[in-house]
Amino acid sequence: MLSFDTDQDLTQNYKFLIGAVLPRPIAVVSTKNENGTDNLAPFSFFNVFSAKPMIVGFAPIRKPNSGEKKDTLINIEREKEFVINFVTEENADLINLCSTEIPHGDSEFTFAGLDPIPSETIKAARLKQSPIHFECKLKDIVSYGDWPGAGALITGEVTKVHIDEKIYDNGRIITDAWKPLGRGAGNDWFKTDSIIEKTRLTKAQIQK
Ligand SMILES: Cc1cc2nc3c(=O)[nH]c(=O)nc-3n(C[C@H](O)[C@H](O)[C@H](O)COP(=O)(O)O)c2cc1C
């Protein structure tokens, strides 16, 4: 097998992470800019950590050239809240546009032609074109450095969930109707239209 040490090259580490850890879920995070406009950016270093309290987390990394913080992190440090919206086959191209580095304080909603709608428990806006919204209050920020490529793990408690009734039936989200996408390496994205099912053994089944 080939091996490498991880203290050498940011690009090598980054490429390995995004090639090995996939498909990744995508959080489309909306925050309030200091000037009152609405910021929106996708993050695939994203997952869930607790059901009750309901805790989710994602990680913006420092910009690879300058080591600067991304706007989402700056906004959450100041406002202590954010919304997680989700990617569907329908909104994916516009969400992808929101990953463009536009001037600080400009809104990616306006840039991509997406619509902000008010949240109920926080000031950050929800994305109208997303069928699921998590309104989140900041729990922790764990910073792993202030140099290019260093991440900051942001966790939040979901205070309110919204779901489009078109993709919800009897307490279950219908994946086929939702059509979520995942993230791969480079510019790859995953569709979720090829699902396999595996039942798990119960405790009773393994008892002799
Ligand atoms: C699907 C997708 C997933 C991304 N995931 C991440 C990520 O996990 N961490 C990160 O720092 N940047 C990620 N990016 C890049 C950010 O979206 C991009 O840097 C964006 O401009 C940050 O916006 P902001 O400065 O408004 O926070 C991703 C881009 C795309 C298209």
JSON list of C-alpha atoms and ligand atoms in Angstrom, two decimals:
[
{"chain": "A", "resi": 1, "resn": "MET", "atom": "CA", "xyz": [0.00, 0.00, 0.00]},
{"chain": "A", "resi": 2, "resn": "LEU", "atom": "CA", "xyz": [1.04, 3.60, -0.49]},
{"chain": "A", "resi": 3, "resn": "SER", "atom": "CA", "xyz": [1.29, 5.82, 2.58]},
{"chain": "A", "resi": 4, "resn": "PHE", "atom": "CA", "xyz": [1.93, 9.47, 3.36]},
{"chain": "A", "resi": 5, "resn": "ASP", "atom": "CA", "xyz": [2.39, 11.67, 6.42]},
{"chain": "A", "resi": 6, "resn": "THR", "atom": "CA", "xyz": [-0.23, 14.37, 6.86]},
{"chain": "A", "resi": 7, "resn": "ASP", "atom": "CA", "xyz": [2.07, 17.18, 8.05]},
{"chain": "A", "resi": 8, "resn": "GLN", "atom": "CA", "xyz": [3.47, 17.88, 4.56]},
{"chain": "A", "resi": 9, "resn": "ASP", "atom": "CA", "xyz": [1.07, 19.23, 1.98]},
{"chain": "A", "resi": 10, "resn": "LEU", "atom": "CA", "xyz": [-2.36, 20.84, 2.40]},
{"chain": "A", "resi": 11, "resn": "THR", "atom": "CA", "xyz": [-3.46, 20.00, -1.17]},
{"chain": "A", "resi": 12, "resn": "GLN", "atom": "CA", "xyz": [-2.55, 16.35, -0.73]},
{"chain": "A", "resi": 13, "resn": "ASN", "atom": "CA", "xyz": [-4.45, 16.15, 2.58]},
{"chain": "A", "resi": 14, "resn": "TYR", "atom": "CA", "xyz": [-7.46, 17.97, 1.15]},
{"chain": "A", "resi": 15, "resn": "LYS", "atom": "CA", "xyz": [-7.65, 15.83, -2.01]},
{"chain": "A", "resi": 16, "resn": "PHE", "atom": "CA", "xyz": [-7.34, 12.68, 0.07]},
{"chain": "A", "resi": 17, "resn": "LEU", "atom": "CA", "xyz": [-10.09, 13.73, 2.47]},
{"chain": "A", "resi": 18, "resn": "ILE", "atom": "CA", "xyz": [-12.57, 14.64, -0.24]},
{"chain": "A", "resi": 19, "resn": "GLY", "atom": "CA", "xyz": [-11.75, 11.50, -2.25]},
{"chain": "A", "resi": 20, "resn": "ALA", "atom": "CA", "xyz": [-11.98, 9.10, 0.69]},
{"chain": "A", "resi": 21, "resn": "VAL", "atom": "CA", "xyz": [-14.83, 10.51, 2.73]},
{"chain": "A", "resi": 22, "resn": "LEU", "atom": "CA", "xyz": [-17.76, 10.41, 0.35]},
{"chain": "A", "resi": 23, "resn": "PRO", "atom": "CA", "xyz": [-20.56, 10.75, -0.52]},
{"chain": "A", "resi": 24, "resn": "ARG", "atom": "CA", "xyz": [-20.82, 13.68, 1.90]},
{"chain": "A", "resi": 25, "resn": "PRO", "atom": "CA", "xyz": [-24.05, 15.39, 2.89]},
{"chain": "A", "resi": 26, "resn": "ILE", "atom": "CA", "xyz": [-24.23, 19.09, 2.09]},
{"chain": "A", "resi": 27, "resn": "ALA", "atom": "CA", "xyz": [-25.33, 21.83, 4.48]},
{"chain": "A", "resi": 28, "resn": "VAL", "atom": "CA", "xyz": [-26.42, 25.01, 2.73]},
{"chain": "A", "resi": 29, "resn": "VAL", "atom": "CA", "xyz": [-25.80, 27.51, 5.48]},
{"chain": "A", "resi": 30, "resn": "SER", "atom": "CA", "xyz": [-27.53, 30.90, 5.64]},
{"chain": "A", "resi": 31, "resn": "THR", "atom": "CA", "xyz": [-26.32, 33.64, 7.98]},
{"chain": "A", "resi": 32, "resn": "LYS", "atom": "CA", "xyz": [-26.88, 37.38, 8.42]},
{"chain": "A", "resi": 33, "resn": "ASN", "atom": "CA", "xyz": [-24.11, 39.65, 7.17]},
{"chain": "A", "resi": 34, "resn": "GLU", "atom": "CA", "xyz": [-23.14, 42.63, 9.35]},
{"chain": "A", "resi": 35, "resn": "ASN", "atom": "CA", "xyz": [-24.88, 45.00, 6.88]},
{"chain": "A", "resi": 36, "resn": "GLY", "atom": "CA", "xyz": [-28.17, 43.05, 7.15]},
{"chain": "A", "resi": 37, "resn": "THR", "atom": "CA", "xyz": [-27.92, 41.16, 3.84]},
{"chain": "A", "resi": 38, "resn": "ASP", "atom": "CA", "xyz": [-28.27, 37.37, 3.72]},
{"chain": "A", "resi": 39, "resn": "ASN", "atom": "CA", "xyz": [-25.25, 35.11, 3.18]},
{"chain": "A", "resi": 40, "resn": "LEU", "atom": "CA", "xyz": [-25.59, 31.58, 1.75]},
{"chain": "A", "resi": 41, "resn": "ALA", "atom": "CA", "xyz": [-22.87, 28.94, 1.19]},
{"chain": "A", "resi": 42, "resn": "PRO", "atom": "CA", "xyz": [-22.67, 25.13, 0.84]},
{"chain": "A", "resi": 43, "resn": "PHE", "atom": "CA", "xyz": [-20.48, 23.01, 3.17]},
{"chain": "A", "resi": 44, "resn": "SER", "atom": "CA", "xyz": [-19.95, 19.28, 2.76]},
{"chain": "A", "resi": 45, "resn": "PHE", "atom": "CA", "xyz": [-17.83, 18.85, 5.87]},
{"chain": "A", "resi": 46, "resn": "PHE", "atom": "CA", "xyz": [-21.19, 18.35, 7.59]},
{"chain": "A", "resi": 47, "resn": "ASN", "atom": "CA", "xyz": [-22.94, 15.86, 9.84]},
{"chain": "A", "resi": 48, "resn": "VAL", "atom": "CA", "xyz": [-25.25, 15.27, 12.81]},
{"chain": "A", "resi": 49, "resn": "PHE", "atom": "CA", "xyz": [-24.14, 14.60, 16.38]},
{"chain": "A", "resi": 50, "resn": "SER", "atom": "CA", "xyz": [-27.09, 14.33, 18.75]},
{"chain": "A", "resi": 51, "resn": "ALA", "atom": "CA", "xyz": [-30.83, 13.69, 18.44]},
{"chain": "A", "resi": 52, "resn": "LYS", "atom": "CA", "xyz": [-32.02, 15.28, 21.72]},
{"chain": "A", "resi": 53, "resn": "PRO", "atom": "CA", "xyz": [-30.72, 17.89, 22.04]},
{"chain": "A", "resi": 54, "resn": "MET", "atom": "CA", "xyz": [-30.72, 18.01, 18.24]},
{"chain": "A", "resi": 55, "resn": "ILE", "atom": "CA", "xyz": [-27.14, 18.95, 17.32]},
{"chain": "A", "resi": 56, "resn": "VAL", "atom": "CA", "xyz": [-25.65, 19.38, 13.83]},
{"chain": "A", "resi": 57, "resn": "GLY", "atom": "CA", "xyz": [-22.17, 20.50, 12.82]},
{"chain": "A", "resi": 58, "resn": "PHE", "atom": "CA", "xyz": [-20.17, 21.63, 9.81]},
{"chain": "A", "resi": 59, "resn": "ALA", "atom": "CA", "xyz": [-16.70, 22.99, 9.12]},
{"chain": "A", "resi": 60, "resn": "PRO", "atom": "CA", "xyz": [-15.63, 25.96, 7.03]},
{"chain": "A", "resi": 61, "resn": "ILE", "atom": "CA", "xyz": [-11.89, 25.75, 6.38]},
{"chain": "A", "resi": 62, "resn": "ARG", "atom": "CA", "xyz": [-9.56, 28.79, 6.15]},
{"chain": "A", "resi": 63, "resn": "LYS", "atom": "CA", "xyz": [-9.07, 30.05, 2.56]},
{"chain": "A", "resi": 64, "resn": "PRO", "atom": "CA", "xyz": [-6.24, 28.06, 0.92]},
{"chain": "A", "resi": 65, "resn": "ASN", "atom": "CA", "xyz": [-4.29, 31.10, -0.33]},
{"chain": "A", "resi": 66, "resn": "SER", "atom": "CA", "xyz": [-4.77, 33.77, 2.34]},
{"chain": "A", "resi": 67, "resn": "GLY", "atom": "CA", "xyz": [-5.76, 31.81, 5.45]},
{"chain": "A", "resi": 68, "resn": "GLU", "atom": "CA", "xyz": [-8.70, 34.22, 5.85]},
{"chain": "A", "resi": 69, "resn": "LYS", "atom": "CA", "xyz": [-11.94, 33.14, 7.53]},
{"chain": "A", "resi": 70, "resn": "LYS", "atom": "CA", "xyz": [-14.95, 32.54, 5.29]},
{"chain": "A", "resi": 71, "resn": "ASP", "atom": "CA", "xyz": [-17.93, 34.89, 5.69]},
{"chain": "A", "resi": 72, "resn": "THR", "atom": "CA", "xyz": [-20.12, 32.14, 7.19]},
{"chain": "A", "resi": 73, "resn": "LEU", "atom": "CA", "xyz": [-17.72, 31.67, 10.12]},
{"chain": "A", "resi": 74, "resn": "ILE", "atom": "CA", "xyz": [-17.34, 35.45, 10.63]},
{"chain": "A", "resi": 75, "resn": "ASN", "atom": "CA", "xyz": [-21.14, 35.87, 10.67]},
{"chain": "A", "resi": 76, "resn": "ILE", "atom": "CA", "xyz": [-21.75, 32.97, 13.08]},
{"chain": "A", "resi": 77, "resn": "GLU", "atom": "CA", "xyz": [-19.07, 34.22, 15.48]},
{"chain": "A", "resi": 78, "resn": "ARG", "atom": "CA", "xyz": [-20.93, 37.55, 15.61]},
{"chain": "A", "resi": 79, "resn": "GLU", "atom": "CA", "xyz": [-24.61, 36.50, 15.37]},
{"chain": "A", "resi": 80, "resn": "LYS", "atom": "CA", "xyz": [-24.40, 33.07, 17.11]},
{"chain": "A", "resi": 81, "resn": "GLU", "atom": "CA", "xyz": [-27.06, 31.55, 14.85]},
{"chain": "A", "resi": 82, "resn": "PHE", "atom": "CA", "xyz": [-27.58, 30.09, 11.37]},
{"chain": "A", "resi": 83, "resn": "VAL", "atom": "CA", "xyz": [-29.98, 28.07, 9.21]},
{"chain": "A", "resi": 84, "resn": "ILE", "atom": "CA", "xyz": [-29.10, 24.78, 7.50]},
{"chain": "A", "resi": 85, "resn": "ASN", "atom": "CA", "xyz": [-30.90, 24.36, 4.19]},
{"chain": "A", "resi": 86, "resn": "PHE", "atom": "CA", "xyz": [-30.55, 21.38, 1.85]},
{"chain": "A", "resi": 87, "resn": "VAL", "atom": "CA", "xyz": [-29.61, 20.56, -1.75]},
{"chain": "A", "resi": 88, "resn": "THR", "atom": "CA", "xyz": [-32.03, 18.91, -4.15]},
{"chain": "A", "resi": 89, "resn": "GLU", "atom": "CA", "xyz": [-31.60, 17.95, -7.80]},
{"chain": "A", "resi": 90, "resn": "GLU", "atom": "CA", "xyz": [-33.70, 21.02, -8.57]},
{"chain": "A", "resi": 91, "resn": "ASN", "atom": "CA", "xyz": [-31.79, 23.70, -6.65]},
{"chain": "A", "resi": 92, "resn": "ALA", "atom": "CA", "xyz": [-28.25, 22.24, -7.03]},
{"chain": "A", "resi": 93, "resn": "ASP", "atom": "CA", "xyz": [-27.02, 24.49, -9.84]},
{"chain": "A", "resi": 94, "resn": "LEU", "atom": "CA", "xyz": [-28.04, 27.64, -7.98]},
{"chain": "A", "resi": 95, "resn": "ILE", "atom": "CA", "xyz": [-26.56, 26.34, -4.71]},
{"chain": "A", "resi": 96, "resn": "ASN", "atom": "CA", "xyz": [-23.32, 25.61, -6.57]},
{"chain": "A", "resi": 97, "resn": "LEU", "atom": "CA", "xyz": [-23.31, 29.26, -7.70]},
{"chain": "A", "resi": 98, "resn": "CYS", "atom": "CA", "xyz": [-23.45, 30.28, -4.02]},
{"chain": "A", "resi": 99, "resn": "SER", "atom": "CA", "xyz": [-19.99, 28.80, -3.49]},
{"chain": "A", "resi": 100, "resn": "THR", "atom": "CA", "xyz": [-18.53, 31.63, -5.60]},
{"chain": "A", "resi": 101, "resn": "GLU", "atom": "CA", "xyz": [-16.36, 34.05, -3.62]},
{"chain": "A", "resi": 102, "resn": "ILE", "atom": "CA", "xyz": [-18.34, 37.27, -3.99]},
{"chain": "A", "resi": 103, "resn": "PRO", "atom": "CA", "xyz": [-17.45, 40.54, -2.15]},
{"chain": "A", "resi": 104, "resn": "HIS", "atom": "CA", "xyz": [-17.90, 40.47, 1.65]},
{"chain": "A", "resi": 105, "resn": "GLY", "atom": "CA", "xyz": [-21.36, 41.83, 2.53]},
{"chain": "A", "resi": 106, "resn": "ASP", "atom": "CA", "xyz": [-22.93, 40.99, -0.86]},
{"chain": "A", "resi": 107, "resn": "SER", "atom": "CA", "xyz": [-25.74, 38.40, -0.79]},
{"chain": "A", "resi": 108, "resn": "GLU", "atom": "CA", "xyz": [-25.39, 35.04, -2.55]},
{"chain": "A", "resi": 109, "resn": "PHE", "atom": "CA", "xyz": [-29.22, 34.88, -2.56]},
{"chain": "A", "resi": 110, "resn": "THR", "atom": "CA", "xyz": [-29.25, 37.89, -4.90]},
{"chain": "A", "resi": 111, "resn": "PHE", "atom": "CA", "xyz": [-26.20, 36.65, -6.83]},
{"chain": "A", "resi": 112, "resn": "ALA", "atom": "CA", "xyz": [-27.80, 33.25, -7.55]},
{"chain": "A", "resi": 113, "resn": "GLY", "atom": "CA", "xyz": [-31.43, 34.39, -7.87]},
{"chain": "A", "resi": 114, "resn": "LEU", "atom": "CA", "xyz": [-32.59, 32.52, -4.75]},
{"chain": "A", "resi": 115, "resn": "ASP", "atom": "CA", "xyz": [-35.19, 33.74, -2.24]},
{"chain": "A", "resi": 116, "resn": "PRO", "atom": "CA", "xyz": [-34.69, 34.35, 1.50]},
{"chain": "A", "resi": 117, "resn": "ILE", "atom": "CA", "xyz": [-37.72, 33.82, 3.76]},
{"chain": "A", "resi": 118, "resn": "PRO", "atom": "CA", "xyz": [-37.90, 34.72, 7.47]},
{"chain": "A", "resi": 119, "resn": "SER", "atom": "CA", "xyz": [-37.10, 32.20, 10.19]},
{"chain": "A", "resi": 120, "resn": "GLU", "atom": "CA", "xyz": [-39.26, 31.88, 13.29]},
{"chain": "A", "resi": 121, "resn": "THR", "atom": "CA", "xyz": [-36.71, 31.64, 16.12]},
{"chain": "A", "resi": 122, "resn": "ILE", "atom": "CA", "xyz": [-33.64, 33.43, 14.70]},
{"chain": "A", "resi": 123, "resn": "LYS", "atom": "CA", "xyz": [-32.72, 36.37, 12.44]},
{"chain": "A", "resi": 124, "resn": "ALA", "atom": "CA", "xyz": [-30.87, 34.36, 9.76]},
{"chain": "A", "resi": 125, "resn": "ALA", "atom": "CA", "xyz": [-33.11, 33.71, 6.72]},
{"chain": "A", "resi": 126, "resn": "ARG", "atom": "CA", "xyz": [-34.28, 30.36, 5.35]},
{"chain": "A", "resi": 127, "resn": "LEU", "atom": "CA", "xyz": [-33.88, 29.38, 1.69]},
{"chain": "A", "resi": 128, "resn": "LYS", "atom": "CA", "xyz": [-37.28, 29.23, 0.03]},
{"chain": "A", "resi": 129, "resn": "GLN", "atom": "CA", "xyz": [-36.03, 26.76, -2.61]},
{"chain": "A", "resi": 130, "resn": "SER", "atom": "CA", "xyz": [-35.03, 24.18, 0.07]},
{"chain": "A", "resi": 131, "resn": "PRO", "atom": "CA", "xyz": [-37.66, 21.64, 1.23]},
{"chain": "A", "resi": 132, "resn": "ILE", "atom": "CA", "xyz": [-36.11, 21.30, 4.71]},
{"chain": "A", "resi": 133, "resn": "HIS", "atom": "CA", "xyz": [-34.82, 24.00, 7.09]},
{"chain": "A", "resi": 134, "resn": "PHE", "atom": "CA", "xyz": [-33.03, 23.68, 10.44]},
{"chain": "A", "resi": 135, "resn": "GLU", "atom": "CA", "xyz": [-33.05, 26.90, 12.49]},
{"chain": "A", "resi": 136, "resn": "CYS", "atom": "CA", "xyz": [-29.89, 26.64, 14.65]},
{"chain": "A", "resi": 137, "resn": "LYS", "atom": "CA", "xyz": [-28.48, 28.44, 17.66]},
{"chain": "A", "resi": 138, "resn": "LEU", "atom": "CA", "xyz": [-24.69, 28.26, 18.00]},
{"chain": "A", "resi": 139, "resn": "LYS", "atom": "CA", "xyz": [-23.45, 25.64, 20.46]},
{"chain": "A", "resi": 140, "resn": "ASP", "atom": "CA", "xyz": [-19.65, 25.53, 19.98]},
{"chain": "A", "resi": 141, "resn": "ILE", "atom": "CA", "xyz": [-16.91, 26.68, 17.66]},
{"chain": "A", "resi": 142, "resn": "VAL", "atom": "CA", "xyz": [-13.75, 24.58, 17.84]},
{"chain": "A", "resi": 143, "resn": "SER", "atom": "CA", "xyz": [-10.93, 26.13, 15.84]},
{"chain": "A", "resi": 144, "resn": "TYR", "atom": "CA", "xyz": [-8.10, 23.95, 14.52]},
{"chain": "A", "resi": 145, "resn": "GLY", "atom": "CA", "xyz": [-5.78, 26.83, 13.53]},
{"chain": "A", "resi": 146, "resn": "ASP", "atom": "CA", "xyz": [-5.54, 30.18, 11.74]},
{"chain": "A", "resi": 147, "resn": "TRP", "atom": "CA", "xyz": [-3.52, 29.13, 8.69]},
{"chain": "A", "resi": 148, "resn": "PRO", "atom": "CA", "xyz": [-4.65, 28.08, 5.16]},
{"chain": "A", "resi": 149, "resn": "GLY", "atom": "CA", "xyz": [-6.71, 24.89, 5.23]},
{"chain": "A", "resi": 150, "resn": "ALA", "atom": "CA", "xyz": [-7.38, 24.89, 8.98]},
{"chain": "A", "resi": 151, "resn": "GLY", "atom": "CA", "xyz": [-10.98, 24.11, 9.80]},
{"chain": "A", "resi": 152, "resn": "ALA", "atom": "CA", "xyz": [-13.33, 25.37, 12.47]},
{"chain": "A", "resi": 153, "resn": "LEU", "atom": "CA", "xyz": [-15.99, 22.93, 13.63]},
{"chain": "A", "resi": 154, "resn": "ILE", "atom": "CA", "xyz": [-19.25, 24.80, 14.17]},
{"chain": "A", "resi": 155, "resn": "THR", "atom": "CA", "xyz": [-22.00, 22.97, 16.02]},
{"chain": "A", "resi": 156, "resn": "GLY", "atom": "CA", "xyz": [-25.51, 24.27, 16.54]},
{"chain": "A", "resi": 157, "resn": "GLU", "atom": "CA", "xyz": [-28.65, 23.22, 18.34]},
{"chain": "A", "resi": 158, "resn": "VAL", "atom": "CA", "xyz": [-31.61, 22.93, 15.98]},
{"chain": "A", "resi": 159, "resn": "THR", "atom": "CA", "xyz": [-34.38, 24.93, 17.63]},
{"chain": "A", "resi": 160, "resn": "LYS", "atom": "CA", "xyz": [-36.97, 24.58, 14.87]},
{"chain": "A", "resi": 161, "resn": "VAL", "atom": "CA", "xyz": [-37.37, 22.29, 11.86]},
{"chain": "A", "resi": 162, "resn": "HIS", "atom": "CA", "xyz": [-39.47, 23.07, 8.77]},
{"chain": "A", "resi": 163, "resn": "ILE", "atom": "CA", "xyz": [-40.38, 20.53, 6.10]},
{"chain": "A", "resi": 164, "resn": "ASP", "atom": "CA", "xyz": [-42.30, 20.77, 2.86]},
{"chain": "A", "resi": 165, "resn": "GLU", "atom": "CA", "xyz": [-45.38, 18.52, 3.21]},
{"chain": "A", "resi": 166, "resn": "LYS", "atom": "CA", "xyz": [-44.79, 17.30, -0.38]},
{"chain": "A", "resi": 167, "resn": "ILE", "atom": "CA", "xyz": [-41.77, 15.26, 0.80]},
{"chain": "A", "resi": 168, "resn": "TYR", "atom": "CA", "xyz": [-43.19, 14.19, 4.18]},
{"chain": "A", "resi": 169, "resn": "ASP", "atom": "CA", "xyz": [-45.54, 11.30, 4.87]},
{"chain": "A", "resi": 170, "resn": "ASN", "atom": "CA", "xyz": [-46.61, 9.94, 8.23]},
{"chain": "A", "resi": 171, "resn": "GLY", "atom": "CA", "xyz": [-43.52, 11.13, 10.10]},
{"chain": "A", "resi": 172, "resn": "ARG", "atom": "CA", "xyz": [-41.07, 10.02, 7.38]},
{"chain": "A", "resi": 173, "resn": "ILE", "atom": "CA", "xyz": [-39.13, 12.00, 4.83]},
{"chain": "A", "resi": 174, "resn": "ILE", "atom": "CA", "xyz": [-39.65, 10.44, 1.38]},
{"chain": "A", "resi": 175, "resn": "THR", "atom": "CA", "xyz": [-36.18, 10.31, -0.15]},
{"chain": "A", "resi": 176, "resn": "ASP", "atom": "CA", "xyz": [-37.50, 9.71, -3.70]},
{"chain": "A", "resi": 177, "resn": "ALA", "atom": "CA", "xyz": [-39.55, 12.88, -3.52]},
{"chain": "A", "resi": 178, "resn": "TRP", "atom": "CA", "xyz": [-36.84, 14.92, -1.85]},
{"chain": "A", "resi": 179, "resn": "LYS", "atom": "CA", "xyz": [-34.05, 13.91, -4.31]},
{"chain": "A", "resi": 180, "resn": "PRO", "atom": "CA", "xyz": [-31.09, 14.99, -2.15]},
{"chain": "A", "resi": 181, "resn": "LEU", "atom": "CA", "xyz": [-27.56, 15.20, -3.59]},
{"chain": "A", "resi": 182, "resn": "GLY", "atom": "CA", "xyz": [-24.21, 14.35, -1.97]},
{"chain": "A", "resi": 183, "resn": "ARG", "atom": "CA", "xyz": [-20.73, 15.68, -2.60]},
{"chain": "A", "resi": 184, "resn": "GLY", "atom": "CA", "xyz": [-17.76, 13.73, -3.96]},
{"chain": "A", "resi": 185, "resn": "ALA", "atom": "CA", "xyz": [-14.17, 14.54, -4.92]},
{"chain": "A", "resi": 186, "resn": "GLY", "atom": "CA", "xyz": [-13.26, 17.52, -7.14]},
{"chain": "A", "resi": 187, "resn": "ASN", "atom": "CA", "xyz": [-16.44, 18.76, -8.81]},
{"chain": "A", "resi": 188, "resn": "ASP", "atom": "CA", "xyz": [-18.29, 15.45, -8.33]},
{"chain": "A", "resi": 189, "resn": "TRP", "atom": "CA", "xyz": [-21.77, 15.28, -6.83]},
{"chain": "A", "resi": 190, "resn": "PHE", "atom": "CA", "xyz": [-23.80, 12.14, -6.08]},
{"chain": "A", "resi": 191, "resn": "LYS", "atom": "CA", "xyz": [-27.41, 11.46, -6.96]},
{"chain": "A", "resi": 192, "resn": "THR", "atom": "CA", "xyz": [-29.38, 9.30, -4.54]},
{"chain": "A", "resi": 193, "resn": "ASP", "atom": "CA", "xyz": [-31.64, 7.46, -6.99]},
{"chain": "A", "resi": 194, "resn": "SER", "atom": "CA", "xyz": [-30.00, 4.05, -6.54]},
{"chain": "A", "resi": 195, "resn": "ILE", "atom": "CA", "xyz": [-30.83, 3.01, -3.02]},
{"chain": "A", "resi": 196, "resn": "ILE", "atom": "CA", "xyz": [-30.27, -0.45, -1.57]},
{"chain": "A", "resi": 197, "resn": "GLU", "atom": "CA", "xyz": [-31.83, -1.71, 1.65]},
{"chain": "A", "resi": 198, "resn": "LYS", "atom": "CA", "xyz": [-30.13, -3.86, 4.29]},
{"chain": "A", "resi": 199, "resn": "THR", "atom": "CA", "xyz": [-32.04, -5.09, 7.31]},
{"chain": "A", "resi": 200, "resn": "ARG", "atom": "CA", "xyz": [-30.11, -5.41, 10.58]},
{"chain": "A", "resi": 201, "resn": "LEU", "atom": "CA", "xyz": [-30.08, -8.43, 12.84]},
{"chain": "A", "resi": 202, "resn": "THR", "atom": "CA", "xyz": [-32.05, -7.93, 16.04]},
{"chain": "A", "resi": 203, "resn": "LYS", "atom": "CA", "xyz": [-30.75, -8.96, 19.44]},
{"chain": "A", "resi": 204, "resn": "ALA", "atom": "CA", "xyz": [-33.40, -11.70, 19.55]},
{"chain": "A", "resi": 205, "resn": "GLN", "atom": "CA", "xyz": [-32.10, -13.18, 16.27]},
{"chain": "A", "resi": 206, "resn": "ILE", "atom": "CA", "xyz": [-28.58, -13.74, 17.65]},
{"chain": "A", "resi": 207, "resn": "GLN", "atom": "CA", "xyz": [-29.70, -15.18, 21.00]},
{"chain": "A", "resi": 208, "resn": "LYS", "atom": "CA", "xyz": [-29.34, -18.96, 21.12]},
{"chain": "B", "resi": 1, "resn": "LIG", "atom": "C1", "xyz": [-20.95, 21.34, -2.65]},
{"chain": "B", "resi": 1, "resn": "LIG", "atom": "C2", "xyz": [-19.90, 22.21, -2.00]},
{"chain": "B", "resi": 1, "resn": "LIG", "atom": "C3", "xyz": [-19.43, 21.88, -0.74]},
{"chain": "B", "resi": 1, "resn": "LIG", "atom": "C4", "xyz": [-18.49, 22.69, -0.09]},
{"chain": "B", "resi": 1, "resn": "LIG", "atom": "N1", "xyz": [-18.04, 22.33, 1.15]},
{"chain": "B", "resi": 1, "resn": "LIG", "atom": "C5", "xyz": [-17.18, 23.12, 1.81]},
{"chain": "B", "resi": 1, "resn": "LIG", "atom": "C6", "xyz": [-16.74, 22.78, 3.13]},
{"chain": "B", "resi": 1, "resn": "LIG", "atom": "O1", "xyz": [-17.15, 21.77, 3.72]},
{"chain": "B", "resi": 1, "resn": "LIG", "atom": "N2", "xyz": [-15.88, 23.63, 3.76]},
{"chain": "B", "resi": 1, "resn": "LIG", "atom": "C7", "xyz": [-15.45, 24.78, 3.17]},
{"chain": "B", "resi": 1, "resn": "LIG", "atom": "O2", "xyz": [-14.68, 25.54, 3.79]},
{"chain": "B", "resi": 1, "resn": "LIG", "atom": "N3", "xyz": [-15.84, 25.13, 1.92]},
{"chain": "B", "resi": 1, "resn": "LIG", "atom": "C8", "xyz": [-16.71, 24.34, 1.25]},
{"chain": "B", "resi": 1, "resn": "LIG", "atom": "N4", "xyz": [-17.13, 24.71, -0.01]},
{"chain": "B", "resi": 1, "resn": "LIG", "atom": "C9", "xyz": [-16.72, 26.02, -0.56]},
{"chain": "B", "resi": 1, "resn": "LIG", "atom": "C10", "xyz": [-17.55, 27.15, 0.04]},
{"chain": "B", "resi": 1, "resn": "LIG", "atom": "O3", "xyz": [-18.92, 27.00, -0.28]},
{"chain": "B", "resi": 1, "resn": "LIG", "atom": "C11", "xyz": [-17.07, 28.52, -0.52]},
{"chain": "B", "resi": 1, "resn": "LIG", "atom": "O4", "xyz": [-15.75, 28.76, -0.05]},
{"chain": "B", "resi": 1, "resn": "LIG", "atom": "C12", "xyz": [-17.96, 29.69, -0.18]},
{"chain": "B", "resi": 1, "resn": "LIG", "atom": "O5", "xyz": [-17.57, 30.79, -0.97]},
{"chain": "B", "resi": 1, "resn": "LIG", "atom": "C13", "xyz": [-17.90, 30.12, 1.27]},
{"chain": "B", "resi": 1, "resn": "LIG", "atom": "O6", "xyz": [-18.79, 31.20, 1.40]},
{"chain": "B", "resi": 1, "resn": "LIG", "atom": "P1", "xyz": [-18.74, 32.28, 2.56]},
{"chain": "B", "resi": 1, "resn": "LIG", "atom": "O7", "xyz": [-17.42, 33.03, 2.45]},
{"chain": "B", "resi": 1, "resn": "LIG", "atom": "O8", "xyz": [-19.92, 33.14, 2.28]},
{"chain": "B", "resi": 1, "resn": "LIG", "atom": "O9", "xyz": [-18.83, 31.56, 3.87]},
{"chain": "B", "resi": 1, "resn": "LIG", "atom": "C14", "xyz": [-18.03, 23.88, -0.72]},
{"chain": "B", "resi": 1, "resn": "LIG", "atom": "C15", "xyz": [-18.49, 24.20, -2.01]},
{"chain": "B", "resi": 1, "resn": "LIG", "atom": "C16", "xyz": [-19.41, 23.36, -2.65]},
{"chain": "B", "resi": 1, "resn": "LIG", "atom": "C17", "xyz": [-19.90, 23.71, -4.03]}
]
